[in-house]
């Protein structure tokens, strides 16, 4: 960012001492989002997961930087108390995507950051690698509803690599991949040539590149930015076999959840949290367990990539 912008956003940014020191000393840092805490999982599993995922990052030689907005400040690196607060408040906390950011900050409010907003804040702080569960994408029916997550537009523009377990089939995976292609966002499969579908290791969609090591992922990500190709990178990391779900069971559960959402007239930013909660209910908690495990798995890979950057 230019020097002039720098002066402007610095007054909103609050980087924790630990993350600041890590960045100054070129140590590997991994960003984490907070919508997954407040809207993506129920209490208390959300807090347990948020704290454990930080531990996984430390155990793998990097420093975690969980991102949220508290009292209008863009916080990079949260305390345990702050994580507990976001988890307990849950959906009372505003889910903040790019369009919401100015309002929340200008009014000194709290906000949970989506993939899009976490990328924005990570980039402002100088964090390049970000681990999460799944990205938002083009929803089923997006060709008429135009419900396309702002995450995709952010991936088009913001220089942060997002390590995820692919996209959930609550989305239209084909449309999501097309959108990313149009905007020049590389989707790199980690040890796979199939787009992982979050709860399952594979979907019917092929990826162009199967990358076998974290070193190679780091090299491709760095090269993209050295070439001046702005925008993000998606690293698609399949859920470990032992935690992956039965394809037919999860597909049917997702279809029922989508029908339920339509019946209840769920729209806009409510859609993703509604579907996640519904799928958990239908699978009697199994989807939540899978979700938690794939987040840990992504945090581990993200740490390895960050160490190689
Ligand atoms: N997918 C998940 N869990 C989540 C989300 C997505 O499995 O918690 C959250 C992320 O924060 C993502 C956001 O950025 O939902 C996308 O919401 P929307 O589709 O409204 O942009
Ligand atoms: Mn949407």
Short mmCIF file of C-alpha atoms and ligand atoms in Angstrom, two decimals:
data_model
loop_
_atom_site.label_atom_id
_atom_site.label_comp_id
_atom_site.label_asym_id
_atom_site.label_seq_id
_atom_site.Cartn_x
_atom_site.Cartn_y
_atom_site.Cartn_z
CA UNK A 1 0.00 0.00 0.00
CA UNK A 2 1.14 3.56 -0.67
CA UNK A 3 2.50 5.70 2.14
CA UNK A 4 -0.51 7.98 2.12
CA UNK A 5 -3.02 5.18 2.63
CA UNK A 6 -0.71 3.82 5.28
CA UNK A 7 -1.12 6.85 7.50
CA UNK A 8 -4.89 6.60 7.17
CA UNK A 9 -5.57 3.00 8.05
CA UNK A 10 -2.90 2.73 10.77
CA UNK A 11 -5.16 4.49 13.27
CA UNK A 12 -7.72 1.68 12.96
CA UNK A 13 -5.27 -1.21 13.10
CA UNK A 14 -4.32 -2.94 16.37
CA UNK A 15 -1.76 -5.68 15.95
CA UNK A 16 -0.98 -7.73 19.07
CA UNK A 17 2.53 -7.56 20.49
CA UNK A 18 3.25 -11.17 19.57
CA UNK A 19 2.13 -10.79 15.95
CA UNK A 20 3.93 -7.45 15.62
CA UNK A 21 7.20 -9.00 16.80
CA UNK A 22 6.75 -11.98 14.51
CA UNK A 23 6.17 -9.72 11.48
CA UNK A 24 9.12 -7.48 12.33
CA UNK A 25 11.39 -10.52 12.60
CA UNK A 26 10.04 -12.14 9.44
CA UNK A 27 8.66 -15.09 11.34
CA UNK A 28 5.82 -17.08 9.75
CA UNK A 29 2.34 -15.78 10.65
CA UNK A 30 -1.01 -17.39 9.80
CA UNK A 31 -4.22 -15.33 9.81
CA UNK A 32 -7.53 -16.79 11.04
CA UNK A 33 -11.07 -15.47 10.56
CA UNK A 34 -13.74 -14.85 13.20
CA UNK A 35 -17.05 -15.42 11.39
CA UNK A 36 -16.29 -19.12 11.67
CA UNK A 37 -16.25 -18.55 15.47
CA UNK A 38 -19.38 -16.46 15.89
CA UNK A 39 -21.55 -17.69 13.01
CA UNK A 40 -19.96 -20.87 11.69
CA UNK A 41 -20.07 -23.09 14.79
CA UNK A 42 -22.14 -23.29 17.98
CA UNK A 43 -20.85 -22.46 21.46
CA UNK A 44 -18.78 -23.95 23.12
CA UNK A 45 -17.23 -25.91 20.21
CA UNK A 46 -16.52 -22.60 18.44
CA UNK A 47 -14.29 -21.35 21.28
CA UNK A 48 -12.59 -24.70 21.78
CA UNK A 49 -11.82 -24.88 18.06
CA UNK A 50 -10.65 -21.26 17.83
CA UNK A 51 -8.19 -21.81 20.67
CA UNK A 52 -7.01 -25.21 19.51
CA UNK A 53 -6.45 -24.02 15.94
CA UNK A 54 -4.07 -21.39 17.33
CA UNK A 55 -2.24 -24.17 19.14
CA UNK A 56 -1.98 -26.24 15.95
CA UNK A 57 -0.34 -23.24 14.25
CA UNK A 58 2.14 -22.79 17.11
CA UNK A 59 2.91 -26.52 17.16
CA UNK A 60 3.75 -26.22 13.47
CA UNK A 61 6.20 -23.39 13.92
CA UNK A 62 4.11 -20.31 13.08
CA UNK A 63 2.34 -17.53 14.98
CA UNK A 64 -1.49 -17.37 14.81
CA UNK A 65 -3.23 -14.05 14.12
CA UNK A 66 -6.97 -14.33 14.67
CA UNK A 67 -8.69 -11.31 13.16
CA UNK A 68 -11.87 -9.51 14.26
CA UNK A 69 -13.22 -6.00 14.78
CA UNK A 70 -13.61 -4.89 18.38
CA UNK A 71 -14.83 -1.40 19.30
CA UNK A 72 -14.15 -0.33 15.74
CA UNK A 73 -10.53 -1.47 15.84
CA UNK A 74 -9.16 -3.90 13.26
CA UNK A 75 -7.61 -6.44 15.62
CA UNK A 76 -4.88 -8.77 14.42
CA UNK A 77 -4.08 -11.31 17.14
CA UNK A 78 -6.76 -11.81 19.78
CA UNK A 79 -6.51 -12.70 23.46
CA UNK A 80 -8.28 -15.75 24.86
CA UNK A 81 -10.84 -13.46 26.48
CA UNK A 82 -11.57 -11.79 23.16
CA UNK A 83 -12.04 -15.16 21.46
CA UNK A 84 -14.36 -16.28 24.28
CA UNK A 85 -16.36 -13.08 23.83
CA UNK A 86 -16.87 -13.64 20.09
CA UNK A 87 -17.83 -17.27 20.67
CA UNK A 88 -20.33 -16.53 23.43
CA UNK A 89 -21.98 -13.63 21.61
CA UNK A 90 -22.34 -15.81 18.52
CA UNK A 91 -24.74 -14.45 15.93
CA UNK A 92 -25.35 -11.32 18.03
CA UNK A 93 -22.02 -10.16 16.60
CA UNK A 94 -22.36 -8.58 13.18
CA UNK A 95 -20.99 -10.68 10.34
CA UNK A 96 -18.79 -8.19 8.56
CA UNK A 97 -17.95 -8.51 4.90
CA UNK A 98 -16.34 -5.81 2.74
CA UNK A 99 -19.52 -3.73 2.39
CA UNK A 100 -20.05 -3.60 6.17
CA UNK A 101 -16.53 -2.65 7.19
CA UNK A 102 -16.74 1.16 7.04
CA UNK A 103 -20.02 1.32 8.97
CA UNK A 104 -18.79 -0.94 11.77
CA UNK A 105 -15.43 0.82 12.13
CA UNK A 106 -16.84 4.35 11.91
CA UNK A 107 -19.31 3.52 14.71
CA UNK A 108 -16.79 1.75 16.98
CA UNK A 109 -18.77 -1.49 16.81
CA UNK A 110 -17.77 -5.14 17.01
CA UNK A 111 -17.66 -7.42 14.01
CA UNK A 112 -16.79 -10.97 13.04
CA UNK A 113 -14.74 -11.00 9.87
CA UNK A 114 -15.58 -13.20 6.87
CA UNK A 115 -12.93 -14.54 4.51
CA UNK A 116 -13.19 -11.30 2.52
CA UNK A 117 -12.71 -8.96 5.49
CA UNK A 118 -10.05 -11.14 7.08
CA UNK A 119 -8.10 -10.94 3.81
CA UNK A 120 -8.43 -7.14 3.75
CA UNK A 121 -7.19 -6.77 7.34
CA UNK A 122 -4.46 -9.40 6.96
CA UNK A 123 -3.12 -7.55 3.95
CA UNK A 124 -3.14 -4.23 5.84
CA UNK A 125 -1.13 -5.88 8.62
CA UNK A 126 1.26 -7.63 6.23
CA UNK A 127 0.04 -11.21 6.80
CA UNK A 128 0.06 -13.23 3.58
CA UNK A 129 -1.19 -16.67 4.60
CA UNK A 130 -4.67 -17.34 5.97
CA UNK A 131 -6.23 -20.63 7.09
CA UNK A 132 -9.95 -21.29 7.31
CA UNK A 133 -12.57 -23.99 6.72
CA UNK A 134 -14.30 -23.13 3.49
CA UNK A 135 -14.60 -20.04 1.33
CA UNK A 136 -17.85 -18.44 0.30
CA UNK A 137 -18.76 -18.77 -3.37
CA UNK A 138 -21.52 -18.69 -5.94
CA UNK A 139 -24.64 -20.15 -4.35
CA UNK A 140 -26.87 -22.62 -6.10
CA UNK A 141 -29.17 -20.59 -8.32
CA UNK A 142 -26.66 -17.70 -8.44
CA UNK A 143 -27.36 -17.32 -12.16
CA UNK A 144 -30.72 -15.79 -11.17
CA UNK A 145 -30.31 -14.68 -7.53
CA UNK A 146 -26.80 -13.25 -8.07
CA UNK A 147 -25.91 -14.52 -4.60
CA UNK A 148 -22.16 -14.61 -5.00
CA UNK A 149 -20.02 -14.21 -1.90
CA UNK A 150 -17.85 -11.10 -1.65
CA UNK A 151 -15.09 -13.61 -0.76
CA UNK A 152 -14.66 -14.30 -4.48
CA UNK A 153 -14.22 -10.65 -5.38
CA UNK A 154 -11.70 -10.30 -2.57
CA UNK A 155 -9.77 -13.28 -3.86
CA UNK A 156 -9.69 -11.49 -7.19
CA UNK A 157 -8.07 -8.39 -5.70
CA UNK A 158 -6.31 -8.91 -2.38
CA UNK A 159 -2.87 -10.47 -2.02
CA UNK A 160 -3.50 -13.16 0.54
CA UNK A 161 -3.42 -16.94 0.06
CA UNK A 162 -6.37 -18.78 1.58
CA UNK A 163 -5.88 -22.37 2.70
CA UNK A 164 -9.27 -24.08 2.80
CA UNK A 165 -10.90 -27.48 2.32
CA UNK A 166 -12.39 -26.43 -1.00
CA UNK A 167 -15.95 -25.19 -1.13
CA UNK A 168 -19.03 -26.72 0.37
CA UNK A 169 -21.64 -28.11 -1.91
CA UNK A 170 -24.16 -25.73 -0.35
CA UNK A 171 -22.58 -23.69 -3.14
CA UNK A 172 -22.56 -24.26 -6.87
CA UNK A 173 -18.99 -25.52 -7.15
CA UNK A 174 -18.92 -25.25 -10.94
CA UNK A 175 -20.02 -21.60 -10.95
CA UNK A 176 -17.58 -20.85 -8.13
CA UNK A 177 -14.65 -22.26 -10.12
CA UNK A 178 -15.74 -20.35 -13.23
CA UNK A 179 -15.87 -17.10 -11.27
CA UNK A 180 -12.40 -17.68 -9.86
CA UNK A 181 -11.08 -18.49 -13.31
CA UNK A 182 -12.55 -15.31 -14.79
CA UNK A 183 -10.84 -13.28 -12.09
CA UNK A 184 -7.50 -15.01 -12.48
CA UNK A 185 -7.43 -16.69 -9.08
CA UNK A 186 -5.28 -19.85 -9.04
CA UNK A 187 -6.92 -22.81 -7.31
CA UNK A 188 -4.14 -25.16 -6.26
CA UNK A 189 -5.01 -28.68 -5.15
CA UNK A 190 -2.81 -29.96 -2.35
CA UNK A 191 -1.97 -33.54 -3.30
CA UNK A 192 -5.19 -33.76 -5.31
CA UNK A 193 -6.47 -33.04 -8.82
CA UNK A 194 -10.11 -32.89 -7.73
CA UNK A 195 -11.72 -29.90 -6.07
CA UNK A 196 -12.34 -31.03 -2.48
CA UNK A 197 -15.91 -30.39 -1.31
CA UNK A 198 -15.24 -29.58 2.33
CA UNK A 199 -16.87 -32.59 4.03
CA UNK A 200 -15.59 -34.93 1.33
CA UNK A 201 -12.15 -35.21 -0.24
CA UNK A 202 -13.45 -34.97 -3.78
CA UNK A 203 -16.08 -33.43 -5.97
CA UNK A 204 -16.82 -34.02 -9.64
CA UNK A 205 -14.74 -30.95 -10.55
CA UNK A 206 -11.18 -31.22 -11.79
CA UNK A 207 -8.42 -28.82 -10.84
CA UNK A 208 -5.59 -27.87 -13.16
CA UNK A 209 -2.75 -28.38 -10.74
CA UNK A 210 -1.92 -30.98 -8.14
CA UNK A 211 0.81 -29.62 -5.89
CA UNK A 212 2.61 -32.13 -3.73
CA UNK A 213 4.53 -30.12 -1.14
CA UNK A 214 4.13 -26.98 0.99
CA UNK A 215 7.46 -25.73 -0.45
CA UNK A 216 6.05 -25.83 -3.95
CA UNK A 217 2.84 -24.11 -2.88
CA UNK A 218 4.90 -21.33 -1.25
CA UNK A 219 6.98 -20.96 -4.41
CA UNK A 220 3.93 -20.61 -6.66
CA UNK A 221 2.25 -18.11 -4.32
CA UNK A 222 5.41 -15.97 -4.07
CA UNK A 223 5.94 -16.12 -7.82
CA UNK A 224 2.41 -14.86 -8.48
CA UNK A 225 3.01 -11.71 -6.47
CA UNK A 226 6.55 -11.22 -7.77
CA UNK A 227 5.03 -11.18 -11.25
CA UNK A 228 2.77 -8.34 -10.15
CA UNK A 229 -0.32 -10.51 -10.51
CA UNK A 230 -2.47 -9.04 -7.78
CA UNK A 231 -5.12 -11.01 -5.99
CA UNK A 232 -5.34 -14.08 -3.85
CA UNK A 233 -4.65 -17.76 -4.24
CA UNK A 234 -6.89 -20.62 -3.13
CA UNK A 235 -5.12 -23.68 -1.76
CA UNK A 236 -7.62 -26.54 -1.68
CA UNK A 237 -6.65 -29.07 0.99
CA UNK A 238 -8.82 -32.19 1.25
CA UNK A 239 -10.20 -33.19 4.65
CA UNK A 240 -8.15 -36.11 6.10
CA UNK A 241 -9.59 -39.50 5.08
CA UNK A 242 -10.37 -40.51 8.66
CA UNK A 243 -12.68 -37.52 9.15
CA UNK A 244 -14.29 -37.30 5.72
CA UNK A 245 -18.01 -37.97 5.41
CA UNK A 246 -20.01 -40.33 3.27
CA UNK A 247 -20.66 -38.61 -0.06
CA UNK A 248 -24.29 -39.68 -0.41
CA UNK A 249 -25.20 -38.89 3.18
CA UNK A 250 -23.74 -35.39 3.10
CA UNK A 251 -25.14 -34.64 -0.37
CA UNK A 252 -28.63 -35.57 0.76
CA UNK A 253 -28.27 -33.57 3.98
CA UNK A 254 -27.14 -30.50 2.05
CA UNK A 255 -30.02 -30.82 -0.38
CA UNK A 256 -32.51 -31.00 2.47
CA UNK A 257 -30.90 -28.00 4.18
CA UNK A 258 -31.07 -25.97 0.95
CA UNK A 259 -34.79 -26.83 0.58
CA UNK A 260 -35.37 -25.82 4.20
CA UNK A 261 -33.64 -22.46 3.57
CA UNK A 262 -35.85 -21.82 0.54
CA UNK A 263 -38.99 -22.72 2.49
CA UNK A 264 -38.02 -20.30 5.28
CA UNK A 265 -37.14 -17.50 2.85
CA UNK A 266 -33.54 -17.30 4.12
CA UNK A 267 -31.57 -14.76 2.09
CA UNK A 268 -28.31 -12.83 1.88
CA UNK A 269 -25.79 -13.06 4.69
CA UNK A 270 -28.07 -15.37 6.73
CA UNK A 271 -27.82 -18.12 4.13
CA UNK A 272 -24.41 -19.63 4.96
CA UNK A 273 -24.88 -19.72 8.78
CA UNK A 274 -28.42 -21.12 8.37
CA UNK A 275 -27.25 -23.93 6.09
CA UNK A 276 -24.31 -24.82 8.35
CA UNK A 277 -26.55 -25.10 11.41
CA UNK A 278 -29.18 -27.08 9.50
CA UNK A 279 -26.64 -29.55 8.11
CA UNK A 280 -25.30 -30.09 11.61
CA UNK A 281 -28.82 -30.83 12.84
CA UNK A 282 -29.55 -33.24 9.98
CA UNK A 283 -26.24 -35.11 10.40
CA UNK A 284 -26.65 -35.19 14.22
CA UNK A 285 -23.42 -33.27 14.76
CA UNK A 286 -21.22 -35.28 12.39
CA UNK A 287 -20.78 -32.34 10.00
CA UNK A 288 -19.53 -30.15 12.86
CA UNK A 289 -16.90 -32.71 13.85
CA UNK A 290 -15.71 -32.92 10.23
CA UNK A 291 -15.67 -29.11 10.03
CA UNK A 292 -13.49 -28.84 13.15
CA UNK A 293 -11.00 -31.44 11.93
CA UNK A 294 -10.58 -29.91 8.49
CA UNK A 295 -9.85 -26.52 10.04
CA UNK A 296 -6.96 -28.06 12.04
CA UNK A 297 -5.70 -29.76 8.92
CA UNK A 298 -5.75 -26.45 7.01
CA UNK A 299 -3.99 -24.64 9.87
CA UNK A 300 -1.18 -27.18 9.74
CA UNK A 301 -0.68 -26.82 5.99
CA UNK A 302 -0.93 -23.01 6.21
CA UNK A 303 1.84 -23.01 8.84
CA UNK A 304 4.04 -25.14 6.61
CA UNK A 305 3.44 -22.80 3.66
CA UNK A 306 4.11 -19.72 5.82
CA UNK A 307 7.40 -21.25 6.98
CA UNK A 308 8.44 -21.66 3.35
CA UNK A 309 7.53 -18.15 2.18
N1 LIG B 1 -18.02 -21.62 5.20
C1 LIG B 1 -17.93 -22.37 6.33
N2 LIG B 1 -17.97 -21.76 7.54
C2 LIG B 1 -18.10 -20.42 7.65
C3 LIG B 1 -18.16 -19.63 6.45
C4 LIG B 1 -18.13 -20.27 5.27
O1 LIG B 1 -17.82 -23.58 6.26
O2 LIG B 1 -18.15 -19.91 8.77
C5 LIG B 1 -18.23 -18.14 6.58
C6 LIG B 1 -16.88 -17.52 6.19
O3 LIG B 1 -16.60 -16.45 7.06
C7 LIG B 1 -17.13 -17.00 4.78
C8 LIG B 1 -18.57 -16.57 4.90
O4 LIG B 1 -16.29 -15.94 4.42
O5 LIG B 1 -19.18 -17.61 5.66
C9 LIG B 1 -19.24 -16.41 3.57
O6 LIG B 1 -20.48 -15.81 3.77
P1 LIG B 1 -21.26 -15.18 2.53
O7 LIG B 1 -21.60 -16.36 1.68
O8 LIG B 1 -22.47 -14.52 3.14
O9 LIG B 1 -20.32 -14.23 1.87
MN1 LIG B 2 -24.31 -14.09 -0.17
#
